[in-house]
Every structure is written in C-alpha cells, then in structure tokens.
CSV table of C-alpha atoms and ligand atoms in Angstrom, one decimal:
chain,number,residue,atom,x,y,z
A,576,UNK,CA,20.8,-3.1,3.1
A,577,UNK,CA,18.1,-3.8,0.1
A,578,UNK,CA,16.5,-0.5,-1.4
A,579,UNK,CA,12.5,-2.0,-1.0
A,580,UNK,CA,10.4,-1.6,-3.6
A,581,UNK,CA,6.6,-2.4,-3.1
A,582,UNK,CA,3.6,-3.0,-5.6
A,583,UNK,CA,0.3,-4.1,-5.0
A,584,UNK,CA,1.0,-6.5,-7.6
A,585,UNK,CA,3.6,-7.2,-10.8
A,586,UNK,CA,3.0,-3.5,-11.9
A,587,UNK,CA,6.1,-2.4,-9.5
A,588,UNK,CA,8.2,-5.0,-11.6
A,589,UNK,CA,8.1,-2.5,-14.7
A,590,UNK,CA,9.7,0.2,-12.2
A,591,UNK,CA,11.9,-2.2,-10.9
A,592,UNK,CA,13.1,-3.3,-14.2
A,593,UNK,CA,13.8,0.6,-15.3
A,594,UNK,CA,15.7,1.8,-11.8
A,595,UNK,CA,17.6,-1.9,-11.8
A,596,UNK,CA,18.9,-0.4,-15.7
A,597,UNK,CA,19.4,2.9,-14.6
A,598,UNK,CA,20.8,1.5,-10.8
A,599,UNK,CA,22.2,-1.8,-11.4
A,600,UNK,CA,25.3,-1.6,-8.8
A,601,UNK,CA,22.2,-1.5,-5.5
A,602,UNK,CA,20.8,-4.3,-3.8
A,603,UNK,CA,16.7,-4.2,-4.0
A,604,UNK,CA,13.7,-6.2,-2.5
A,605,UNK,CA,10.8,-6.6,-4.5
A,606,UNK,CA,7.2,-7.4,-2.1
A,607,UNK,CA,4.2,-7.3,-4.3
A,608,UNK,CA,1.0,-8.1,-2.3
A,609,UNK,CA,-0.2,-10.3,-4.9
A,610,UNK,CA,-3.1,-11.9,-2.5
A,611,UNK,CA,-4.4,-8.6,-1.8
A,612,UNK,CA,-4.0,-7.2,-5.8
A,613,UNK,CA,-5.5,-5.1,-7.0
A,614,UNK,CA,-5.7,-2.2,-4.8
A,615,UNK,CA,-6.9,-0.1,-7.4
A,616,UNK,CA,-10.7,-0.1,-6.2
A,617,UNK,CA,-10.4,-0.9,-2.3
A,618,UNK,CA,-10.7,1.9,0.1
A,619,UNK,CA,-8.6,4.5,1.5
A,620,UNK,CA,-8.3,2.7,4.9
A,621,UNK,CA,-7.5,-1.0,3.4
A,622,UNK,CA,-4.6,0.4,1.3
A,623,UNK,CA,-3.3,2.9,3.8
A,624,UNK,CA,-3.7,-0.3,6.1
A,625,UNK,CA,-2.2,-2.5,3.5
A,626,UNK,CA,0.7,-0.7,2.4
A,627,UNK,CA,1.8,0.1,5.9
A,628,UNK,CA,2.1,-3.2,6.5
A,629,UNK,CA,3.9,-3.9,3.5
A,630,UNK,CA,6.2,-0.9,4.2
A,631,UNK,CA,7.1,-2.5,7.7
A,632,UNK,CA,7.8,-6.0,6.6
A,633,UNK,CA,10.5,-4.0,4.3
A,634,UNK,CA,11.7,-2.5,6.9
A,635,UNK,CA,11.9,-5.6,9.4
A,636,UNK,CA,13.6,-7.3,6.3
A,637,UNK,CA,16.7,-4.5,6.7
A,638,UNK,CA,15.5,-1.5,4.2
A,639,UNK,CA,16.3,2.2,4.7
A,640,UNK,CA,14.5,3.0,1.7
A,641,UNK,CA,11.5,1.9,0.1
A,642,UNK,CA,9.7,2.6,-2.8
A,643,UNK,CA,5.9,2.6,-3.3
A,644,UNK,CA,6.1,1.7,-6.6
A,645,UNK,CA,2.2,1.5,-7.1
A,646,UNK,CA,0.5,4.7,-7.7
A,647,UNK,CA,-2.6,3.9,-5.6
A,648,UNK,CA,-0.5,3.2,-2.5
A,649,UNK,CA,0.9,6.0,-3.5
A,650,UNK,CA,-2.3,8.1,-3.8
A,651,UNK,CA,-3.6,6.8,-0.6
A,652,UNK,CA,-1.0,6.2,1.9
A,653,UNK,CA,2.4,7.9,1.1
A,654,UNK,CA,1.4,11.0,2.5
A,655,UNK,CA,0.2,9.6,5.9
A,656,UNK,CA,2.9,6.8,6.1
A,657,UNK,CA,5.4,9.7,6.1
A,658,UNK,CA,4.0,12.1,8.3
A,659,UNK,CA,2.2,10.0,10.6
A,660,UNK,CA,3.9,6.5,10.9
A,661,UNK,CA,7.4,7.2,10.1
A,662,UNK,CA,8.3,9.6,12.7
A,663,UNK,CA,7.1,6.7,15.2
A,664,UNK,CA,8.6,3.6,13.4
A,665,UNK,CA,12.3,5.3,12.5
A,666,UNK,CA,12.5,8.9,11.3
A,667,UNK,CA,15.8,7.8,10.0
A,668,UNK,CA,14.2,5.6,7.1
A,669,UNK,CA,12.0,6.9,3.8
A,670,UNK,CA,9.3,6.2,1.8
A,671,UNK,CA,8.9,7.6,-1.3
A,672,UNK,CA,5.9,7.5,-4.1
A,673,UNK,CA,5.9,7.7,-7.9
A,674,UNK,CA,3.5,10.3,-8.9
A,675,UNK,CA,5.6,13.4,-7.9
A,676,UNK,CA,8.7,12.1,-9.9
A,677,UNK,CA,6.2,11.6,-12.7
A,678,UNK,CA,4.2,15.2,-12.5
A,679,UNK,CA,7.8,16.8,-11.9
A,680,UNK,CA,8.8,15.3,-15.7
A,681,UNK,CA,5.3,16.3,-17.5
A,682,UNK,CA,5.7,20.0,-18.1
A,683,UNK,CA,7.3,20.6,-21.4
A,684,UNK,CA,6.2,17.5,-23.1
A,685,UNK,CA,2.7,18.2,-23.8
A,686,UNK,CA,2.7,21.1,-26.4
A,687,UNK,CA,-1.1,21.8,-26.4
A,688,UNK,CA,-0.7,21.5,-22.3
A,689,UNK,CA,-3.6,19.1,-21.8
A,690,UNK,CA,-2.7,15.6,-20.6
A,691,UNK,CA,-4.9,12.8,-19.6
A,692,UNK,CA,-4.0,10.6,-17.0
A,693,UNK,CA,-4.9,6.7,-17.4
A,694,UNK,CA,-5.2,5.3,-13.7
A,695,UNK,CA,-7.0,2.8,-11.4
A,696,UNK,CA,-10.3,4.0,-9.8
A,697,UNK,CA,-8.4,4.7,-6.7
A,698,UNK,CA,-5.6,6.9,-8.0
A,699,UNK,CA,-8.0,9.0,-9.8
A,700,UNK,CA,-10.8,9.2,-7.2
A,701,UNK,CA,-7.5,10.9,-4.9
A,702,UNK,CA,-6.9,13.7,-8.2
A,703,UNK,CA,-3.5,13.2,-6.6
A,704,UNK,CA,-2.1,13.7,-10.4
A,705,UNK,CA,-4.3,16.4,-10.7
A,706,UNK,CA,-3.5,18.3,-7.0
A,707,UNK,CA,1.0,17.9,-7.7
A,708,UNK,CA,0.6,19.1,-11.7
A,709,UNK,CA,-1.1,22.3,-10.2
A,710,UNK,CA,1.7,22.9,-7.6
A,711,UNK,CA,4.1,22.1,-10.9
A,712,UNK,CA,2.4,23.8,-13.4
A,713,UNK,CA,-1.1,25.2,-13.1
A,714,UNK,CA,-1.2,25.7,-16.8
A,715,UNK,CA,-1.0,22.8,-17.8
A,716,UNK,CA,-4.4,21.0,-18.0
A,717,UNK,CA,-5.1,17.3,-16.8
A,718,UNK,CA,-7.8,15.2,-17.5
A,719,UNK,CA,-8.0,11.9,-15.0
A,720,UNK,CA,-9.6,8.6,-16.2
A,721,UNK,CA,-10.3,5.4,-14.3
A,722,UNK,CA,-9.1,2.0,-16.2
A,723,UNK,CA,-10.5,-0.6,-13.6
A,724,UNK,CA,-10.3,-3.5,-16.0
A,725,UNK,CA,-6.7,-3.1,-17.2
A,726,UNK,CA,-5.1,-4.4,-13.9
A,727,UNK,CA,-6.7,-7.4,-13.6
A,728,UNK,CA,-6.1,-7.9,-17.3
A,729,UNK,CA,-2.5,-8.1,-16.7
A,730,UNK,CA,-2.6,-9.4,-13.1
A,731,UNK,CA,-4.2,-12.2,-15.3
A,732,UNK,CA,-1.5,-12.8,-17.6
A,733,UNK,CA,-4.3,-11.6,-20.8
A,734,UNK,CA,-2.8,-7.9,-21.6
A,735,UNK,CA,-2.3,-9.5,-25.1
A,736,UNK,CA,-5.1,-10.9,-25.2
A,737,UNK,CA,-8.4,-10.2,-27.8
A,738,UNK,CA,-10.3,-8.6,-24.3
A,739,UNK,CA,-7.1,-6.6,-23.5
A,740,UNK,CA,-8.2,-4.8,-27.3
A,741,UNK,CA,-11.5,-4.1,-26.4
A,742,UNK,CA,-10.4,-2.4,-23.4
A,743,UNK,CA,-8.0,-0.5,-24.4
A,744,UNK,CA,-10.3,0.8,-26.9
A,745,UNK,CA,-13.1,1.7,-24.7
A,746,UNK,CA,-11.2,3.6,-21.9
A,747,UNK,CA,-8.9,5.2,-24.8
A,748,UNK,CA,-12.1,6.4,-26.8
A,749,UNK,CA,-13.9,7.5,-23.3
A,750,UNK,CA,-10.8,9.8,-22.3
A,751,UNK,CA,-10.5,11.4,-25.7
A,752,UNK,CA,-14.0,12.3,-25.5
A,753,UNK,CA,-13.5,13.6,-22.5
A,754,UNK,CA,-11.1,16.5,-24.2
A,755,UNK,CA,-10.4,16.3,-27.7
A,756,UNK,CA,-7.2,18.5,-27.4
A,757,UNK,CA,-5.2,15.6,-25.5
A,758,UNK,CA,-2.0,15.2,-26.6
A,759,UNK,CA,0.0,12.8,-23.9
A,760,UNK,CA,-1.4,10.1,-22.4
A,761,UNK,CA,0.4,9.2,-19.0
A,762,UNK,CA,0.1,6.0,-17.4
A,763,UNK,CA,-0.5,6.5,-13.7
A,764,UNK,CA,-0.4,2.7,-12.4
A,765,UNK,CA,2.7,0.5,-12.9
A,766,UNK,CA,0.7,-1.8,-14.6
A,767,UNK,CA,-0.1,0.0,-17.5
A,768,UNK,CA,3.1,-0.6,-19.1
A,769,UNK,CA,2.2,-4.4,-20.2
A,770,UNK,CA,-0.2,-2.7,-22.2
A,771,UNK,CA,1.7,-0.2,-23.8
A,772,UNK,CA,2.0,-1.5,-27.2
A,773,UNK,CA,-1.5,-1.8,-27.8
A,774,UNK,CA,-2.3,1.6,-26.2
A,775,UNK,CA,0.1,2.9,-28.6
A,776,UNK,CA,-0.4,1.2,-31.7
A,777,UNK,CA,-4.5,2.6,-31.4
A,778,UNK,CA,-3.7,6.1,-30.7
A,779,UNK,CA,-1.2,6.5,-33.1
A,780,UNK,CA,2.4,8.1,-33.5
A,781,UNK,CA,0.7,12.0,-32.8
A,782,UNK,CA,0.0,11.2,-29.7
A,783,UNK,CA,3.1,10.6,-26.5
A,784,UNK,CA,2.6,7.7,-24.2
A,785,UNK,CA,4.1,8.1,-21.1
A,786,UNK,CA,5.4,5.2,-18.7
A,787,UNK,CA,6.7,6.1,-15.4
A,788,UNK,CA,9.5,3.5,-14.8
A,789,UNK,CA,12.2,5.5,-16.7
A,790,UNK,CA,11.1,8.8,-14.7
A,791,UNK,CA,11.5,7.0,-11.7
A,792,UNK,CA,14.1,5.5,-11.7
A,793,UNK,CA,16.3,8.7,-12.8
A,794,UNK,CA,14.4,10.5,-9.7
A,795,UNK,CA,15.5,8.2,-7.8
A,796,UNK,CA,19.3,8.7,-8.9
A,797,UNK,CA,19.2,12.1,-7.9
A,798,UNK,CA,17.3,11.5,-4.9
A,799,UNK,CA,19.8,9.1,-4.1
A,800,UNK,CA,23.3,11.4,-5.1
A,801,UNK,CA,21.9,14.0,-3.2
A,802,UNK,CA,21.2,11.9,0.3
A,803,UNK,CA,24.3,10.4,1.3
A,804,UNK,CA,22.8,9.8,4.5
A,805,UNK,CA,20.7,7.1,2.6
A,806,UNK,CA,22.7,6.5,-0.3
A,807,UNK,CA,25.7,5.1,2.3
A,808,UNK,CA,23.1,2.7,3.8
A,809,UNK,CA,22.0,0.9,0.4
A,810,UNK,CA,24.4,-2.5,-0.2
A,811,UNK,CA,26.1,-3.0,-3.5
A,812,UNK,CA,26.2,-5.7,-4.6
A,813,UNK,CA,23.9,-5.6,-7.3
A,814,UNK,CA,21.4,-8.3,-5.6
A,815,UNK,CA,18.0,-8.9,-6.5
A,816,UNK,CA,15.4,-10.8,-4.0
A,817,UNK,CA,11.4,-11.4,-4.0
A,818,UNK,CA,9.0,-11.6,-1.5
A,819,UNK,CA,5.2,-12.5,-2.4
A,820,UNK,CA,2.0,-12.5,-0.3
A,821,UNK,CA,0.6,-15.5,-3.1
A,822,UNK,CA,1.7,-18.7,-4.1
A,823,UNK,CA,5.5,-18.2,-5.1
A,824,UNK,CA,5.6,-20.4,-7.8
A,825,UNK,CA,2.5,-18.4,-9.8
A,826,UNK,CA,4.4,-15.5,-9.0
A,827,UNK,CA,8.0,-16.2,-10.4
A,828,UNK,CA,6.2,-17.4,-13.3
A,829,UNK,CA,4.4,-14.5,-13.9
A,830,UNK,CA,7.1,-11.7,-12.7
A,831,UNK,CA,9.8,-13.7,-15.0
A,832,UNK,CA,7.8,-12.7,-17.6
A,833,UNK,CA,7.4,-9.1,-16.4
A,834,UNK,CA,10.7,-8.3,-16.2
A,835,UNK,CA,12.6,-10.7,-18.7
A,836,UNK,CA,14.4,-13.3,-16.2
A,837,UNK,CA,14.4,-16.0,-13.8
A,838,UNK,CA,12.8,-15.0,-10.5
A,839,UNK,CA,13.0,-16.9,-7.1
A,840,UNK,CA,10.7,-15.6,-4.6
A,841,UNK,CA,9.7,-16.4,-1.2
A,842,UNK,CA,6.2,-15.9,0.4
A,843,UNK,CA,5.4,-14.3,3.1
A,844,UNK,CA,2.6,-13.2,4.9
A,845,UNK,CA,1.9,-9.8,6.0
A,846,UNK,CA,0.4,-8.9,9.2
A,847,UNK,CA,-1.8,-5.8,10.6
A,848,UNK,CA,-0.1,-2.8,12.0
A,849,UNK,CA,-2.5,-2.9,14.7
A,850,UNK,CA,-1.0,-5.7,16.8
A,851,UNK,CA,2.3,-4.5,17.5
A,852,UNK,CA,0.5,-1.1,18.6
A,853,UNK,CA,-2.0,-2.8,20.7
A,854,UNK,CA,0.2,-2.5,23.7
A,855,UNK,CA,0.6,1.1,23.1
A,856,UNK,CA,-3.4,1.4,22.9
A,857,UNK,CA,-3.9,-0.6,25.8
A,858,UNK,CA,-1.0,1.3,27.9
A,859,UNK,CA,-3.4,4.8,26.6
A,860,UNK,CA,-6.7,3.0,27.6
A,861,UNK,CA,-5.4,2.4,31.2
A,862,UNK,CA,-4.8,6.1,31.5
A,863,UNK,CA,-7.6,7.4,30.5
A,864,UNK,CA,-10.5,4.7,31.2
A,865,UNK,CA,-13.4,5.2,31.0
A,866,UNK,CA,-15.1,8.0,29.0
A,867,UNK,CA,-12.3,9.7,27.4
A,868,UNK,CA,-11.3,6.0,26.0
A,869,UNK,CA,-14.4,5.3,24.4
A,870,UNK,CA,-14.2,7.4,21.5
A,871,UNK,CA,-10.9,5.8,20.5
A,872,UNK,CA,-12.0,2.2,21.4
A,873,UNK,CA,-14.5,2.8,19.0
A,874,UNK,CA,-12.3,4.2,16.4
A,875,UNK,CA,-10.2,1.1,16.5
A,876,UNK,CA,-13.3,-1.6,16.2
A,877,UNK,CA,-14.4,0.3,13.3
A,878,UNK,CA,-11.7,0.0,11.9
A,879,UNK,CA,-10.8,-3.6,12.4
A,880,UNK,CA,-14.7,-5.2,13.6
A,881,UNK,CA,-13.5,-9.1,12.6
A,882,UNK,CA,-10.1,-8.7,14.1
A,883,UNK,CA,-9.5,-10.7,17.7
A,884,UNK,CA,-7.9,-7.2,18.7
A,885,UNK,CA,-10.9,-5.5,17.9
A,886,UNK,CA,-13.0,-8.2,20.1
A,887,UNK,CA,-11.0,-7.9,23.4
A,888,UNK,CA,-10.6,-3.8,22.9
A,889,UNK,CA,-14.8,-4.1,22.5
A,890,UNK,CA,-14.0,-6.4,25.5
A,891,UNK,CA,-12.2,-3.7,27.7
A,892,UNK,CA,-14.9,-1.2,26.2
A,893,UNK,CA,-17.9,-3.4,28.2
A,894,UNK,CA,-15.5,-4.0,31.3
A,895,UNK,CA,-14.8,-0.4,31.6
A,896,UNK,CA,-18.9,0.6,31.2
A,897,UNK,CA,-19.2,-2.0,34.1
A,898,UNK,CA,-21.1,-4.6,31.2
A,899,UNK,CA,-19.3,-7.8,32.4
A,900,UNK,CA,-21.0,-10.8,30.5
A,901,UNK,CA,-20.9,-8.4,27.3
A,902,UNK,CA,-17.1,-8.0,28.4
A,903,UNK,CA,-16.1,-11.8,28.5
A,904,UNK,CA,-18.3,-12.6,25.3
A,905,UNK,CA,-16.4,-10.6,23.0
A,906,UNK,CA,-13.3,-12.0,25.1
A,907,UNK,CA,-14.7,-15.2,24.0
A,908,UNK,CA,-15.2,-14.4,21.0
A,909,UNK,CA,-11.0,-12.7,20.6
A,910,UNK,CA,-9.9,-16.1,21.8
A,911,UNK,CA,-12.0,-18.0,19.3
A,912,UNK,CA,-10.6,-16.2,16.7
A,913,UNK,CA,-7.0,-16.8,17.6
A,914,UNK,CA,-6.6,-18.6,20.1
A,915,UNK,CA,-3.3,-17.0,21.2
A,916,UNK,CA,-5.0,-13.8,21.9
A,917,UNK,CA,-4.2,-10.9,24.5
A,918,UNK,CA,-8.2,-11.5,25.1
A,919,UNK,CA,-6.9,-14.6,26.9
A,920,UNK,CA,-5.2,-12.4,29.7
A,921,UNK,CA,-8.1,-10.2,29.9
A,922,UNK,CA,-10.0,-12.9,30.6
A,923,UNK,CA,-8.0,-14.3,33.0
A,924,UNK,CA,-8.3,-11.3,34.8
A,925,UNK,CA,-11.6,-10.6,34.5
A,926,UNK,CA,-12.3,-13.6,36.2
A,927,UNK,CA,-9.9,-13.0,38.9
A,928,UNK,CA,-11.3,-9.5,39.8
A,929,UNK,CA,-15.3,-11.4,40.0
A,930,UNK,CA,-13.4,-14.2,41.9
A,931,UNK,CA,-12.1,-11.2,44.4
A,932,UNK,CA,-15.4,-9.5,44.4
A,933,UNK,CA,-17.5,-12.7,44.9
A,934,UNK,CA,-15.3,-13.9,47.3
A,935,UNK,CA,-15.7,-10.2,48.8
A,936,UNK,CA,-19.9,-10.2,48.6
A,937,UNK,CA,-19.3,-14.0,49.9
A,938,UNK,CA,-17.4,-12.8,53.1
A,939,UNK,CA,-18.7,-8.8,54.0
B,1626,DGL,N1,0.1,-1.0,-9.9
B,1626,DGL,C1,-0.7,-0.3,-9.0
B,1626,DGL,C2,-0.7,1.2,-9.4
B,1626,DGL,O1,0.2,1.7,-9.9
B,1626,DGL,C3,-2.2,-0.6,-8.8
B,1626,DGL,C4,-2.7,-1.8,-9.2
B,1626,DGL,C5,-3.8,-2.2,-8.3
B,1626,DGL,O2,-5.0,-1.8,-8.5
B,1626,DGL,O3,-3.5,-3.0,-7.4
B,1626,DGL,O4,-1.7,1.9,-9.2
C-alpha cells in the first residue's frame, strides 16, 4: 500500500521529492487539489472540509498513511482529522502534518533565538508555528508573516519571474521590519521552496533559510522505524503515482518541473464528506425529531447551504415543523440540483403520507 501524500497544490511535490531521496525503497501517492489551490486564504471549514476529503480518497485508494504535506491543511485540519474523523473512518490508519517535524528541528539553529516564519495567510492566522515552538522551546522567539502572493506565483509557473522579485522583496523587507534581530527565516508552506534561490540570494549568506522537505522527510524515517505496525503496511516497490483534481496534462507539465521528471497523473474528482455521512445524520434525525434535531439540521445547512444534501435535510427540517409545501420545495430544489438525490425518496414519501392523510380526511 502507497504512503499518501497530499498538497493543496505542487508545494507537496518539494516534500515528496526530499522523503522519495531520503525513502526511495516505499511506494507513495501524490493528490494535490490543484482545482481547489490555493488553500492558503480559504477558511477554516473549506480546508478542514477539503482536506478530509482529500484524506479519504487516499485512503479509498489503499493508504495507511498519509501525509499532509501542506502546512495550511496542516494548520487547519490535522488536529481535527485525527481526533475527530479518524477514530470513525479507521483508527488503524494516520495522518500526520509538517509543522511539528519542522518546529521539532528549529531549536539550536537560530543563535540569536528569534525566527520568522514565512507562511500563507492561513497558516499564520492559526500561530500554529508559533503555539508547537512554545511547547518546544519557549525561548526561542518567532515572528509569523503572511506571503499571500508567493503561492499563486508558483502555482502560476512565474516564481522566476521579474514579479516573483518584487515580492520576495516586499514580504522579506516587511518581516525584517517586523524584528530586526531575525536570524532564520523558515518557510512554512511547501511552496516556498520554488522560491528559495531568490529568497536567499536578497537576504544574504548571514542569514539561514529553512525548507521543510529535508526535515520531513527524516521525521518521517523515524516515524516510520519506530511504527512497525505501519511501516509493515507500506509496499516497496519504489512506485510513484499521481492523482490531480485539475486538468492532468497542466499538471504533469507543471509537477515534472517541480520535482525534476516525467510525471503521469490521473484526475480525479473529490467528493464531500457529507454524503457518505448523510445516512448516519438521517438514522440521528429519526431518533430525535423534532426539536432536539433542529439545532443540528441547522448546523449542517450552514455548513453546506448550496449542497442538494443540505436542501432535503432543510426539507426534513419543514416536514418535521409540520411546514409541508416549504418541505417539498427545498425537496425540489435537492432534486434539481442532482437529480439522483436522497431528496427524491423523501419526496416520494412525502407524497405518500398526504396521499394517506387525504385519502384519510377523504374517507373519516
Ligand atoms: N502548499 C501549501 C502550504 O504549505 C499551501 C498552499 C496554498 O495556499 O494552497 O501551506
């Protein structure tokens, strides 16, 4: 079975490329979710959302393991997709991040003990970085600074580009400013990398520039020598496979270039968690209709209001307040969205219990 490795994007690639070097003899999937890229400035609920999905279609495709090799899905989903989703999907499979491997190899490399973390909007609006180096080391001193152009600069094939200068620049200058006594810059999103030459060559030889890949992939070593449990379940056969959300041909084009050889992907698409727990929802609802249902009914149509599954749970919301044209609107309104919708049995049995009732006023 494939070790899973996920990125929003191509950033995972320059993780990939370093555990592949440090790992060659394991078997890995690579899924980056390039449709959806980048993650960086999207919400806490849309990447948990995303990357669960993601995380699942690794697991469907045979993985024990997988990687979140993106430090926002990292940020904004690791800790709930472990406690929360991976007791319930298999608690014999793991997910794993890269910002505590990365934290766990700062201390000792920064001798004036202040660092400044370059990151998307999303990593640093978590202070994730900033919440593992005080478990690690609450001496050391970390300064976080959002980068939102620099991922679509690579996403966009222009990280050597004349914009790509101008950017690095301005986010470089603004962190420095920020705290002059800076002396390792880290770069908290696996995109970063593409970039590192330039990064480098404007803050000069004084100052470290820290990728993750490396640091990853030798945590993942020891992770992996000391769970055999795991270890024993990842193939060996040194094979390499792609999976893509976007057009596969853009994406083998670009990744081949991101990590230095031919790439063959395949697309697929990736689908929300919620459907295969609707059943499991609507089993709950039935046990608890009405009023203790509602709250949760609306949690869910919050969370997804354009879904179909959102429409016929808004459906069984009306039903259950006894609002029956209300009820087979939104019904309506399920099936026009997909027309294969479990809307489609509610409806059907909507209409059976007002045939039963009409029948009923019809004959007292
Ligand atoms: N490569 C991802 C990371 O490490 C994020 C890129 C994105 O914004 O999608 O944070």
């Amino acid at each position: 079975m494939p070790i899973g490795i996920f990125d929003s994007g191509y950033g995972g690639l320059t993780i990939l490329k370093e555990i592949r070097r440090r790992l060659p003899q394991y078997d890995y999937l690579y899924l980056g979710d390039n449709a959806r890229a980048p993650y960086g400035s999207r919400s806490f609920e849309l990447v948990y959302d995303f990357t669960l999905q993601a995380v699942n279609a690794l697991f469907e495709r045979g993985c024990q393991l997988v990687i979140l090799a993106c430090n926002t899905a990292s940020a904004k989903a690791l800790r709930s997709i472990q406690q929360n989703d991976l007791p319930k999907i298999d608690p014999s499979k793991r997910v794993l991040g890269v910002i505590r491997p990365t934290v766990e190899a700062l201390p000792g490399v920064s001798a004036s003990k202040h660092i400044g973390l370059l990151a998307t909007p999303g990593t640093v609006a978590s202070h994730s970085y900033a919440l593992e180096m005080e478990k690690m080391d609450p001496e050391m001193t970390i300064t976080e600074h959002a980068c939102p152009m620099w991922v679509p600069l690579v996403e966009n094939n222009e990280a050597n580009s004349p914009g790509a200068d101008y950017f690095v620049k301005k986010y470089i200058d603004e962190i420095l400013a920020k705290d002059t006594l800076i002396d390792t810059l880290v770069l908290g999103c696996t995109h970063y990398p593409l970039l590192i030459e330039k990064i480098s060559e404007y803050v000069g030889s004084d100052m470290k520039v820290i990728s993750q890949g490396a640091l990853v992939a030798e945590s993942l070593a020891d992770y992996l020598s000391r769970h055999h449990e795991i270890e024993t379940k990842c193939g060996k056969e040194g094979g390499l496979k792609f999976l893509t959300t976007e057009n596969q041909e853009k994406f083998d084009e670009i990744a081949s270039f991101f990590i230095d050889s031919e790439v063959h992907s395949q697309r697929i698409t990736l689908q929300s968690p919620c459907r295969s727990e609707t059943s499991e929802l609507l089993e709950s609802i039935k046990e608890h209709m009405p009023e203790e249902a509602i709250p949760l009914l609306d949690a869910f149509i919050t969370l997804y209001p354009s879904d179909d599954e959102a429409y016929t749970i808004r459906g069984i919301k009306h039903w259950a307040l006894g609002q029956r044209s209300l009820a087979i609107n939104n019904y309506l309104s399920a099936i026009r969205i997909n027309p294969e919708s479990r809307a489609k049995m509610a409806l059907q049995a909507a209409n059976d219990i007002l045939d039963y009732y009409n029948k009923d006023l019809l004959n007292p």
